[in-house]
mmCIF file of C-alpha atoms (C1' of nucleotides) and ligand atoms in Angstrom:
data_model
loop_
_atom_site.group_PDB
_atom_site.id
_atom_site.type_symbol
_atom_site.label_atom_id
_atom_site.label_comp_id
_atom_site.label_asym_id
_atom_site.label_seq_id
_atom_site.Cartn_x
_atom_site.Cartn_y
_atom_site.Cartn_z
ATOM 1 C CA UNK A 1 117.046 -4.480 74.758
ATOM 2 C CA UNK A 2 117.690 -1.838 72.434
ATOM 3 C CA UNK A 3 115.855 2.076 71.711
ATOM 4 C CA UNK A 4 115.526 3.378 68.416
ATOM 5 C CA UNK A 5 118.728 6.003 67.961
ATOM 6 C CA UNK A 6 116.014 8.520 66.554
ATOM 7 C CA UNK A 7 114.851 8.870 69.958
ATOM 8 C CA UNK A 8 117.863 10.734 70.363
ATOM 9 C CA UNK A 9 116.964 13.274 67.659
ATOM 10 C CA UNK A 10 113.233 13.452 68.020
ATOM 11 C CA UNK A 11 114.394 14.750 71.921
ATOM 12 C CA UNK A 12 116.674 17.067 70.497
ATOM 13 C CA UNK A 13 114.534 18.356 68.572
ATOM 14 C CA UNK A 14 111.771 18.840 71.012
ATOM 15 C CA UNK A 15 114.349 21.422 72.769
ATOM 16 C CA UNK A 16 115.311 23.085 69.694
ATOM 17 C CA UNK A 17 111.497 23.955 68.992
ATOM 18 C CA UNK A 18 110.924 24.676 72.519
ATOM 19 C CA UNK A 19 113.200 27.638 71.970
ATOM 20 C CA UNK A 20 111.862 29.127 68.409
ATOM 21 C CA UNK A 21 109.319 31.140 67.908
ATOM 22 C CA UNK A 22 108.760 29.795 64.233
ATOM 23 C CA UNK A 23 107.786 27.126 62.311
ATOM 24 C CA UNK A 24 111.286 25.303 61.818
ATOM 25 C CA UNK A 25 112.042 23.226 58.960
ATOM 26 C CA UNK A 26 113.191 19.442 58.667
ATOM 27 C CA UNK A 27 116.166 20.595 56.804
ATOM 28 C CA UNK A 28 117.292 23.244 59.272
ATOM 29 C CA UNK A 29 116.693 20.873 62.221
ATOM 30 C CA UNK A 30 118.640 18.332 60.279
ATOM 31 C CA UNK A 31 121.945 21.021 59.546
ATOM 32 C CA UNK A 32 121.980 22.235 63.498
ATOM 33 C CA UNK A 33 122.117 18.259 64.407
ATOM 34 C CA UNK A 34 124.336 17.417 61.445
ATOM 35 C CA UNK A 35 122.251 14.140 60.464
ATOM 36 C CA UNK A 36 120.657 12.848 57.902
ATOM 37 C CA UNK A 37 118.032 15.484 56.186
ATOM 38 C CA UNK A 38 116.045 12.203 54.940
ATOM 39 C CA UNK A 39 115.624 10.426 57.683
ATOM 40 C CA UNK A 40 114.852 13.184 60.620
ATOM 41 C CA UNK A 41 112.091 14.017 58.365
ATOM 42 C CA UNK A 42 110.881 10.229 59.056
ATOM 43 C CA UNK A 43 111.342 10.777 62.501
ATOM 44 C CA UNK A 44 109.022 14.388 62.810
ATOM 45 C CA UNK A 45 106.868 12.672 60.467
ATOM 46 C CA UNK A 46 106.071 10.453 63.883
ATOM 47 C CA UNK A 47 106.194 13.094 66.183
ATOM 48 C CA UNK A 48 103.258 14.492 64.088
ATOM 49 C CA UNK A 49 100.944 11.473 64.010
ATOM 50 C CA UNK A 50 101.705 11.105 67.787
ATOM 51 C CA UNK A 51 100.350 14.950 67.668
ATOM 52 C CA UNK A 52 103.449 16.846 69.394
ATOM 53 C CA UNK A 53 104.035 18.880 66.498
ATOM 54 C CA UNK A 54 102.222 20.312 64.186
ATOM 55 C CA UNK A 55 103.211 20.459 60.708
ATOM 56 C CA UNK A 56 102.763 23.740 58.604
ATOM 57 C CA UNK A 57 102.976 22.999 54.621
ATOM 58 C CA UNK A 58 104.069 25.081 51.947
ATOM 59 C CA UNK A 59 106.742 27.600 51.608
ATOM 60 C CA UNK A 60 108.028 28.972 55.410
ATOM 61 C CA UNK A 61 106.712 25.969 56.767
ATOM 62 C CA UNK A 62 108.203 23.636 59.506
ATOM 63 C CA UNK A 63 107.539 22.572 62.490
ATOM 64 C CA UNK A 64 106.429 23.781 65.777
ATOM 65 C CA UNK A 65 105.589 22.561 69.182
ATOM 66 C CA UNK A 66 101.430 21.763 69.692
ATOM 67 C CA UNK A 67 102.086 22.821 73.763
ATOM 68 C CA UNK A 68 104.024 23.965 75.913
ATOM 69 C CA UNK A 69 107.249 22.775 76.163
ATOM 70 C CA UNK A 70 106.389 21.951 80.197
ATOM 71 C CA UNK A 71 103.941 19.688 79.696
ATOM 72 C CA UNK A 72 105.761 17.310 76.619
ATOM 73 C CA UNK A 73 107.266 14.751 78.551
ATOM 74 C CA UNK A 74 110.064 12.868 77.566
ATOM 75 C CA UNK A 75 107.702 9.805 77.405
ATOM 76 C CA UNK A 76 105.686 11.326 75.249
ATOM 77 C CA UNK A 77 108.693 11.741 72.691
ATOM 78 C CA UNK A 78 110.071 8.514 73.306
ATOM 79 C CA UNK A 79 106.964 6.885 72.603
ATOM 80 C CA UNK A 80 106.190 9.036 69.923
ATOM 81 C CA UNK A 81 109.092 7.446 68.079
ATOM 82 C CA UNK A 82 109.529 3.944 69.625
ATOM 83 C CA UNK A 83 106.324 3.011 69.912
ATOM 84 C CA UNK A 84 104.021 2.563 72.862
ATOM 85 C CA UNK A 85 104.398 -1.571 72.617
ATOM 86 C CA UNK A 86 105.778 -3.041 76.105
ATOM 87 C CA UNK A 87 109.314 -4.216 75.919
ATOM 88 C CA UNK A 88 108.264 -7.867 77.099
ATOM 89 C CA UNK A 89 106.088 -9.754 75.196
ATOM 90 C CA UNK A 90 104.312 -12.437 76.523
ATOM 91 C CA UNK A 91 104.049 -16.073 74.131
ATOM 92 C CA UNK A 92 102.181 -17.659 76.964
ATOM 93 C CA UNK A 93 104.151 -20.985 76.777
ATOM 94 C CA UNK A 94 102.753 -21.867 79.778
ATOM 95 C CA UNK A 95 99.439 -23.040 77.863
ATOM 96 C CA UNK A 96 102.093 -25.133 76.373
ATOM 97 C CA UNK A 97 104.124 -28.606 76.956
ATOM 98 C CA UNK A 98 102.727 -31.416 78.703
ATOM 99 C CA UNK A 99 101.901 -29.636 81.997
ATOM 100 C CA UNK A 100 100.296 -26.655 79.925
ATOM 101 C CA UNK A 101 97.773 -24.821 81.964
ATOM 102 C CA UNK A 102 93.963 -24.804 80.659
ATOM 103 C CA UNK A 103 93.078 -21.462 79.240
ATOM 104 C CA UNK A 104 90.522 -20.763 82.121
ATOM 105 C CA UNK A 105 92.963 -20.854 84.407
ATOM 106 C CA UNK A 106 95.045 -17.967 82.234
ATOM 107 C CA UNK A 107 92.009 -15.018 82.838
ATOM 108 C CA UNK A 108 94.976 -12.794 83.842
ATOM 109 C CA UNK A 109 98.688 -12.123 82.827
ATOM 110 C CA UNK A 110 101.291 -14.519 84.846
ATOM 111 C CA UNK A 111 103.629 -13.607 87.545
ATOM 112 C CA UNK A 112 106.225 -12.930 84.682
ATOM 113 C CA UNK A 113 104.433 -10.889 82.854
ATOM 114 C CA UNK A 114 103.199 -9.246 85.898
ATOM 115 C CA UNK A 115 106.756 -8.469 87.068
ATOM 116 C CA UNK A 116 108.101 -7.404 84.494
ATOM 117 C CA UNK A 117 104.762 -4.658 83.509
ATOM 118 C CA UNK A 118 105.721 -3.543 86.546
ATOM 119 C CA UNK A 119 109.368 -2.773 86.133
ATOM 120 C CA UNK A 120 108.188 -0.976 82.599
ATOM 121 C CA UNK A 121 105.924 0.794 84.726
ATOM 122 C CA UNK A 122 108.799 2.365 86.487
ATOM 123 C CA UNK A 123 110.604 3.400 83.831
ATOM 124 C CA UNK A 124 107.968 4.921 82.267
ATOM 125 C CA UNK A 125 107.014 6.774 85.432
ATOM 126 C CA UNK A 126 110.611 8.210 85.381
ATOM 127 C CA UNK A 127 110.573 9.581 82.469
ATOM 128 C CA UNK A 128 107.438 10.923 83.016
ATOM 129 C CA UNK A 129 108.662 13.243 85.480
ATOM 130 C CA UNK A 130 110.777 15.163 82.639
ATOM 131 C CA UNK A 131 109.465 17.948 80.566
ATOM 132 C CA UNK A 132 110.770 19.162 77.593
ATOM 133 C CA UNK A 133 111.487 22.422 79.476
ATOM 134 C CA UNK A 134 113.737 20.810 81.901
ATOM 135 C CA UNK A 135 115.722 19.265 79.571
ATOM 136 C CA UNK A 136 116.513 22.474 78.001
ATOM 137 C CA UNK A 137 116.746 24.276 81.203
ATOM 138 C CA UNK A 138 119.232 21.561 82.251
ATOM 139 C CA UNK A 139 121.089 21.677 78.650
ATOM 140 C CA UNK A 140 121.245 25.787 79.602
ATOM 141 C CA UNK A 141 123.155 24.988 83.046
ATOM 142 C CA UNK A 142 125.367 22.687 81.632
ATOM 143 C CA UNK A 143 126.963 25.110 79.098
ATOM 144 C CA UNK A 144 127.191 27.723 81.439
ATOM 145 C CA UNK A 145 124.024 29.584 80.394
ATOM 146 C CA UNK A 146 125.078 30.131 76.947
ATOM 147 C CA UNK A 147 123.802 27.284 74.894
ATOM 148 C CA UNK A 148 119.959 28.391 74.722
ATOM 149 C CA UNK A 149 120.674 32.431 73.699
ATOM 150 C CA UNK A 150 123.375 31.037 71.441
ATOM 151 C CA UNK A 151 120.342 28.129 69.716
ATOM 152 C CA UNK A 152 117.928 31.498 69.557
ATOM 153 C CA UNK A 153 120.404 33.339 67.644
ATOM 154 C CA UNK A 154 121.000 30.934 65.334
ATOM 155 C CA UNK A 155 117.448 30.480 64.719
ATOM 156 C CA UNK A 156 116.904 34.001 63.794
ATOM 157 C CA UNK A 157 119.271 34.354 61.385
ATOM 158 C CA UNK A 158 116.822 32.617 59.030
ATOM 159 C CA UNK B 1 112.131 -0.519 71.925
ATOM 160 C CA UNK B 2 111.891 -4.479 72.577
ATOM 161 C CA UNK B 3 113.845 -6.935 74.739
ATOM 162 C CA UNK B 4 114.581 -10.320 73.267
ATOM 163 C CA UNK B 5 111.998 -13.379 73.750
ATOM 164 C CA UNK B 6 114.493 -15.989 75.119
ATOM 165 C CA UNK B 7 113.907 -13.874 78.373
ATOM 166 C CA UNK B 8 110.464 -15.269 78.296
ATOM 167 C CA UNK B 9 112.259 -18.652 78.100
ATOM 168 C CA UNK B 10 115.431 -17.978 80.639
ATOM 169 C CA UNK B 11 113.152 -17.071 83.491
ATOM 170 C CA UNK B 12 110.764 -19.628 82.890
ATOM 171 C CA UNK B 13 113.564 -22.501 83.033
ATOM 172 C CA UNK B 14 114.985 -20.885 86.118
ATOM 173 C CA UNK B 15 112.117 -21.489 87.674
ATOM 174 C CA UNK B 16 111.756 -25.043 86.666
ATOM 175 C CA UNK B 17 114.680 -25.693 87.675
ATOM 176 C CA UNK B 18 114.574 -24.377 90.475
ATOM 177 C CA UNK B 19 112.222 -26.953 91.660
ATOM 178 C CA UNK B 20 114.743 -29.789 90.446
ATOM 179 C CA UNK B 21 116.963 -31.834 92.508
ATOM 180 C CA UNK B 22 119.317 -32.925 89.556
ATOM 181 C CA UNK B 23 120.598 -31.751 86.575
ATOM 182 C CA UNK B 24 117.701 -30.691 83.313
ATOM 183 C CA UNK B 25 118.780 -31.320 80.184
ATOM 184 C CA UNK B 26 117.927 -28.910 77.579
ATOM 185 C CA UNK B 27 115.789 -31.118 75.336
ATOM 186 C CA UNK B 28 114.032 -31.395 78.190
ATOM 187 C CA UNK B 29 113.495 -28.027 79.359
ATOM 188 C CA UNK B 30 112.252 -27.516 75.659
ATOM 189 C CA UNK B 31 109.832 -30.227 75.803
ATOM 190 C CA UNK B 32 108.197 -29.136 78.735
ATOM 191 C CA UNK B 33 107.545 -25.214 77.119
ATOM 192 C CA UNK B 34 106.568 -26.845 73.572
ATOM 193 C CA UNK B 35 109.629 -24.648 72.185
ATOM 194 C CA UNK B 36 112.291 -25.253 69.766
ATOM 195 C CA UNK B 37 115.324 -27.442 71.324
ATOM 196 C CA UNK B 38 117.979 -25.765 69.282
ATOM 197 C CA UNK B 39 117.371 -22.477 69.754
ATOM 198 C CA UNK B 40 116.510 -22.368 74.045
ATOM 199 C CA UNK B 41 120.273 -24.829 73.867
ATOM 200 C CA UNK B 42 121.415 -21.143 72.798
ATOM 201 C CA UNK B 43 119.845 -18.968 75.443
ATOM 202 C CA UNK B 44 120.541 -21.413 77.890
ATOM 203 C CA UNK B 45 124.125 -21.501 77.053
ATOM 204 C CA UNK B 46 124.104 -17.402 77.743
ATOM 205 C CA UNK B 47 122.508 -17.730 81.352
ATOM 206 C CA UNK B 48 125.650 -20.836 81.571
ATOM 207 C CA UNK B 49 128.086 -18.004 80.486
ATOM 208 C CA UNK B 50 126.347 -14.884 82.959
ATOM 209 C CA UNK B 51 127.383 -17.939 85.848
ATOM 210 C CA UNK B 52 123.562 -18.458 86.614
ATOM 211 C CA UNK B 53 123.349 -21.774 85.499
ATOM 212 C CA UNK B 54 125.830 -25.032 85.406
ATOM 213 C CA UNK B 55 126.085 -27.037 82.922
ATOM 214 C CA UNK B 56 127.226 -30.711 83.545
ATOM 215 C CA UNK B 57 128.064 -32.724 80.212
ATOM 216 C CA UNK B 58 127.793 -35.807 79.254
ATOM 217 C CA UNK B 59 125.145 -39.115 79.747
ATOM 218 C CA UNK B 60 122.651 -37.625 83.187
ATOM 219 C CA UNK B 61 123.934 -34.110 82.243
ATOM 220 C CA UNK B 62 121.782 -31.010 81.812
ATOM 221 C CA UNK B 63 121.601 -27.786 83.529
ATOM 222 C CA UNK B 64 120.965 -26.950 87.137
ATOM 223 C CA UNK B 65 120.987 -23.376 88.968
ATOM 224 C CA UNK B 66 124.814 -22.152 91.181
ATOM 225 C CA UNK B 67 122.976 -20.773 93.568
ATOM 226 C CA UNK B 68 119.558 -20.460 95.423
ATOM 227 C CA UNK B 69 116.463 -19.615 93.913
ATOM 228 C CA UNK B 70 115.921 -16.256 96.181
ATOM 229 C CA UNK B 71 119.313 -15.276 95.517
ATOM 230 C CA UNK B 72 118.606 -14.924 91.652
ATOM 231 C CA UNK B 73 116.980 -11.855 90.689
ATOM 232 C CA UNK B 74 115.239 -11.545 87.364
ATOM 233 C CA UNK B 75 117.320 -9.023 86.525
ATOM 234 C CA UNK B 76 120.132 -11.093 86.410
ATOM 235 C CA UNK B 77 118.257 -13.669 83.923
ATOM 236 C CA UNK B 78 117.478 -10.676 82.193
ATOM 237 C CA UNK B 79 120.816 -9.167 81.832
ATOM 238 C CA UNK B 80 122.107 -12.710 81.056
ATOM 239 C CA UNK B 81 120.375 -12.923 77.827
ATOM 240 C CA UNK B 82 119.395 -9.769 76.801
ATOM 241 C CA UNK B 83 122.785 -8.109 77.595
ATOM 242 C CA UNK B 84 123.342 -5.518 80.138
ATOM 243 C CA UNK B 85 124.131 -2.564 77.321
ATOM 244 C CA UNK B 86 121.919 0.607 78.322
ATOM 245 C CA UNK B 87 118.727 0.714 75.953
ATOM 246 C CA UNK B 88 119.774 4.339 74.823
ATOM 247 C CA UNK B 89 123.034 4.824 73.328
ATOM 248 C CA UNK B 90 124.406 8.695 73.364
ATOM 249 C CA UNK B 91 125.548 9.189 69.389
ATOM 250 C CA UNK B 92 127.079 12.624 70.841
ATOM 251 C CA UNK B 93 125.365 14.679 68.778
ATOM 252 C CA UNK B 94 125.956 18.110 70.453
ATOM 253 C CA UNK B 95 129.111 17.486 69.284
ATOM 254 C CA UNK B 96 128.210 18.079 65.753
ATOM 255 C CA UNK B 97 126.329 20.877 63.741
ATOM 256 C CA UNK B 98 127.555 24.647 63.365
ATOM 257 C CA UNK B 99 126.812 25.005 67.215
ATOM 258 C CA UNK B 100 128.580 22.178 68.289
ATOM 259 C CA UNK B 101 129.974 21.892 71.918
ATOM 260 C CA UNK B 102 133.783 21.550 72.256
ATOM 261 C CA UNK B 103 134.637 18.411 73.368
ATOM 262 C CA UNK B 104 136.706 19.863 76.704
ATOM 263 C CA UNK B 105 132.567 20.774 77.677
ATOM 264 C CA UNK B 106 131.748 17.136 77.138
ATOM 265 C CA UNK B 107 133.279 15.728 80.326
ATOM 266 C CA UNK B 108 130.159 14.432 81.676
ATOM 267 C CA UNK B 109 126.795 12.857 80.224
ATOM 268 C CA UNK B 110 124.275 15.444 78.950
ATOM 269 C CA UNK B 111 120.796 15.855 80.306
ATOM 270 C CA UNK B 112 119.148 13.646 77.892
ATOM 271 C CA UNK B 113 121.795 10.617 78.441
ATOM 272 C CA UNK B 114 121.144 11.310 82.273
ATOM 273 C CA UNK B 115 117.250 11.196 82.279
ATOM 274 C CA UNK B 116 117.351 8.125 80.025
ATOM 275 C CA UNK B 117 119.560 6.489 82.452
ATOM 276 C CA UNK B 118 118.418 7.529 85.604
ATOM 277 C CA UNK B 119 114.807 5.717 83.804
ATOM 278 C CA UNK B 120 116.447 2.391 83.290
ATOM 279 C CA UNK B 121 118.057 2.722 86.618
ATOM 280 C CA UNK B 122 114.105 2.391 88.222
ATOM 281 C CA UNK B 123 113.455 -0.370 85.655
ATOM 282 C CA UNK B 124 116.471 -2.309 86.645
ATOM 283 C CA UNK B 125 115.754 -1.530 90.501
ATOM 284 C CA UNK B 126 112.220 -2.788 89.651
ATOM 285 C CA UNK B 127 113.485 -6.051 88.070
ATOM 286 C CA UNK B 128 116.049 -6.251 91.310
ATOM 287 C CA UNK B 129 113.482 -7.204 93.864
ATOM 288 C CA UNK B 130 112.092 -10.224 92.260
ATOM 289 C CA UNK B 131 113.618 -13.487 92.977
ATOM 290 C CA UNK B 132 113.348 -16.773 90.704
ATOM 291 C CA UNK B 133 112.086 -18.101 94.378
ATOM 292 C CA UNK B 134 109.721 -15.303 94.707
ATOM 293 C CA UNK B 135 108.145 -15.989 90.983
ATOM 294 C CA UNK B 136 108.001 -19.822 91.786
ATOM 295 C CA UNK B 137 105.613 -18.904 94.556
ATOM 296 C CA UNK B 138 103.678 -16.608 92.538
ATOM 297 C CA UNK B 139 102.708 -19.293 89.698
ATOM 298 C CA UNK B 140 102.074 -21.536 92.605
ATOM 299 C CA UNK B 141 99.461 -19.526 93.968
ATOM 300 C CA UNK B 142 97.836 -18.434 90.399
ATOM 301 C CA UNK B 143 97.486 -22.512 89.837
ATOM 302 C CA UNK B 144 95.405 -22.910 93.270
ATOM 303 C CA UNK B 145 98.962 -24.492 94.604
ATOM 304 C CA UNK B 146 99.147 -27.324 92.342
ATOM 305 C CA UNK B 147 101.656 -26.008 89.452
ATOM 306 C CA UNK B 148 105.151 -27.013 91.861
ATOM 307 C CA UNK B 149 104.313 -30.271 93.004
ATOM 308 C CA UNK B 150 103.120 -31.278 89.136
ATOM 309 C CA UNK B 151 106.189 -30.095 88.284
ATOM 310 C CA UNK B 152 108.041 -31.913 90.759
ATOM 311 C CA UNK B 153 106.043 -35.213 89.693
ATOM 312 C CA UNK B 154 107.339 -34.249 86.046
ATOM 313 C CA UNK B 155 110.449 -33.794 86.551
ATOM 314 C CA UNK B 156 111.193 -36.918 88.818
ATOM 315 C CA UNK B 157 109.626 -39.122 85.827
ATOM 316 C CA UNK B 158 112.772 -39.338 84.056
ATOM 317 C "C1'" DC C 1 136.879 -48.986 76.129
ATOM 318 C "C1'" DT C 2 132.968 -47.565 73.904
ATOM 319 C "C1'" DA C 3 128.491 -46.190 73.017
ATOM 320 C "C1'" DT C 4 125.791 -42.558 74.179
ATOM 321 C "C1'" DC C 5 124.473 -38.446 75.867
ATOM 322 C "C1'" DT C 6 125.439 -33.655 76.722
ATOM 323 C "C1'" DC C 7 127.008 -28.924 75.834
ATOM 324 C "C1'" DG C 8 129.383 -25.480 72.967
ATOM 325 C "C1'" DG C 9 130.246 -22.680 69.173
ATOM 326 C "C1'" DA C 10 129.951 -22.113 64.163
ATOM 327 C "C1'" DC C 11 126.695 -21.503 60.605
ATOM 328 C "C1'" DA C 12 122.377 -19.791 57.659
ATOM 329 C "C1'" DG C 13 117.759 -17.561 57.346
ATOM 330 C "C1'" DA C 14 114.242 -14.189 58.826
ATOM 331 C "C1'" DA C 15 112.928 -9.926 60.600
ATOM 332 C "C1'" DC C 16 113.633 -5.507 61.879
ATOM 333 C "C1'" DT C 17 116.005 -1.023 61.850
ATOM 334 C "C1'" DT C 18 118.227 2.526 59.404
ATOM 335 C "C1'" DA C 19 118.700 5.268 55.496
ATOM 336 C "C1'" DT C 20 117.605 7.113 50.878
ATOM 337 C "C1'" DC C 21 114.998 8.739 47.109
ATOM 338 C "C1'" DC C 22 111.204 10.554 44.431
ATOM 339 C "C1'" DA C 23 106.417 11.931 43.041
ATOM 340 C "C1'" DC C 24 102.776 14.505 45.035
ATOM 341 C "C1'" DG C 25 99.798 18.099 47.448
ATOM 342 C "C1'" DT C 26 100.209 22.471 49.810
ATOM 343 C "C1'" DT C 27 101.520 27.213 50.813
ATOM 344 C "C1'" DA C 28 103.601 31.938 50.355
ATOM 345 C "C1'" DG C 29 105.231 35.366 47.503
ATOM 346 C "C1'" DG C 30 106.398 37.680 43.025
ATOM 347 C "C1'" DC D 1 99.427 32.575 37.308
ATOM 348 C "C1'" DC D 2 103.756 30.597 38.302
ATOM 349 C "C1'" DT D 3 107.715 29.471 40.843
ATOM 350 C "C1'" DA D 4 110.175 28.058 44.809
ATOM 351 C "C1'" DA D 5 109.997 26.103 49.362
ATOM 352 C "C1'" DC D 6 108.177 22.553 52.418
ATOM 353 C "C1'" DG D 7 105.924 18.323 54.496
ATOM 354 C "C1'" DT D 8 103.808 13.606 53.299
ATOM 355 C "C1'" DG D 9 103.737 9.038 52.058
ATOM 356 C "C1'" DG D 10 105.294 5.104 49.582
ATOM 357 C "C1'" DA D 11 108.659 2.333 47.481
ATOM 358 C "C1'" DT D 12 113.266 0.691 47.981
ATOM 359 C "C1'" DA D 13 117.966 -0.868 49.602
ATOM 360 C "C1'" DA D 14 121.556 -1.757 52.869
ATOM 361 C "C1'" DG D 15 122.876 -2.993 57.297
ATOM 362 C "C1'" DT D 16 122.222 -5.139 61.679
ATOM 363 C "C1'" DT D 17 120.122 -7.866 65.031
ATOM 364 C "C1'" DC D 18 117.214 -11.605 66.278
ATOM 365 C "C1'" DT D 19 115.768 -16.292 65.482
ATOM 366 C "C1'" DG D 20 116.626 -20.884 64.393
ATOM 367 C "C1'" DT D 21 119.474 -25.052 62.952
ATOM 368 C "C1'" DC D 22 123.455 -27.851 62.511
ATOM 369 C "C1'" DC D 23 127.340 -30.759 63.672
ATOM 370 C "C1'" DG D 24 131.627 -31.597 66.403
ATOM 371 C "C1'" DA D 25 134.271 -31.778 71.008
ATOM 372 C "C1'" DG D 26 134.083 -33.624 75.364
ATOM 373 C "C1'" DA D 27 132.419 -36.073 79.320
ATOM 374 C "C1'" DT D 28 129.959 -39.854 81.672
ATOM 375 C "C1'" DA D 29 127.931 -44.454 82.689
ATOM 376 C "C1'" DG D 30 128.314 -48.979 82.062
HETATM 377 S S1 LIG E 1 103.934 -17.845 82.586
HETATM 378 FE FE1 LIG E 1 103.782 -15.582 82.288
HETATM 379 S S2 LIG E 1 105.527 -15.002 80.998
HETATM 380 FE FE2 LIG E 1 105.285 -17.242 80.851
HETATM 381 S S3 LIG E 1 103.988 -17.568 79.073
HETATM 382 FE FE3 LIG E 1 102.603 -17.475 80.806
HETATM 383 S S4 LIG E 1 101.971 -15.321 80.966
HETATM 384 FE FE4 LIG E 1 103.804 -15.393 79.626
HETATM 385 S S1 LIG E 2 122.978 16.160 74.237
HETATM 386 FE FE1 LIG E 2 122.929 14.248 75.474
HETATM 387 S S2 LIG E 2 121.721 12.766 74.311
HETATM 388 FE FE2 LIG E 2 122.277 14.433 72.905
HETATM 389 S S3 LIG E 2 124.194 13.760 71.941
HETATM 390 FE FE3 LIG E 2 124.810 14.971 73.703
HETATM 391 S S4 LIG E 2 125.059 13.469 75.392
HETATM 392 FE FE4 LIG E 2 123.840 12.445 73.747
#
DNA sequence: CTATCTCGGACAGAACTTATCCACGTTAGG
DNA sequence: CCTAACGTGGATAAGTTCTGTCCGAGATAG
């Protein structure tokens, strides 16, 4: 079991944004991170589709947040970028083999399936609970209240 | 973000064998889902390794579970084969960039890592509470009661 | 003792993820 | 108008993991 690493930057970035005032652009976001310029821009490119950004073209464009930073979950970036499909995928062997159940009988998901939905469910529901804004309020405490005036500076200085 | 499909597989042999009295072979096992014999001998040989399963060589050999049935969670069958690494992997990138946090500030997990993990801390809880006994009642009752004792019948038909 | 059956690990092939690059349409400013 | 900055999408490799197959070592029954 294994999460795309850009999930990593796409949340990053989420909390950079949350702090500019500005469109921001994929290079700049790319420099503060010190990643790869090419592939970030892959990465926003799905945070657009999934609609938490918005995308401004042309010269002093970048990106910005569509919301407020409160109400972008966590989920919402990590499915933005991972995708939305569930972690277990269900063959349905049982309608296989020489006891193989008739498909009538199969109208709903088995008790595997069932179990582990539910356990997905969970996590999901976790990080559900986490805004955007936390995160960078929590980033904040952790450097001793310097890390968010310190990101807003170097924003300005275009 | 996708966990492997042998889990589909592990948790579906634990459960037939929990209903046997003697050792499975894996051919067998494989027969009875309709999958490829080679490649469940692999997966089977991981849940052997995680100390779920024994494996007893030789003519009458095959597989049978160490333990009880309702002492096996699913998480362990999980863990077994899809390895017990954390789905998100910290690359450390506050670390990096012009604003980059010295490492002596570093001592602990940041807030990202810790929502991430605190998430597949629920999932895992989630997975926890299911025993390989509990699912064998489950598919029971989904057949009308009649998938156990078929596979009882099958299984005793050498 | 031996024939046979079993697991175990070593070995390829497929599929996905990661990463890069470039041509194109768009926008602001000179 | 024309240039420079910027995102978009596709095409393209490289790397890594997942999937699948193979044969040999070892154990058991007879
Ligand atoms: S028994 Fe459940 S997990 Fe197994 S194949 Fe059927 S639906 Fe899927
Ligand atoms: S801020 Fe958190 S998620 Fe990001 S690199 Fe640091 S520890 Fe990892």
């Amino acid at each position: 079991m294994k999460m795309s690493a850009g999930v990593e930057w796409g949340v990053h970035c989420c909390v950079v944004l949350s702090q500019a005032q500005e469109p921001v652009p994929a290079a700049r976001l790319a420099e503060f991170h010190g990643i790869s310029r090419t592939y970030l821009a892959k990465n926003l490119q799905q945070l657009s589709r999934a609609g938490l950004v918005r995308a401004t073209e042309g010269r002093d464009g970048g990106y910005e947040l569509t919301r407020a930073a409160s109400s972008i979950t966590v989920l919402d970036v990590v499915q933005a970028i991972d995708g939305d499909q569930p972690a277990f995928r269900c063959t349905e062997i049982r309608q296989r083999g020489p006891l193989a159940s008739p498909p009538e009988e199969c109208t709903r998901p088995c008790g595997v399936a069932r179990v582990m939905a539910k356990a997905e469910q969970a996590w999901r529901s976790s990080l559900r609970e986490v805004s955007v804004a936390d995160l960078a309020v929590t980033v904040d405490k952790d450097s001793g209240r310097t890390a968010l005036t310190a990101l807003r500076g170097w924003l300005a200085e275009g």
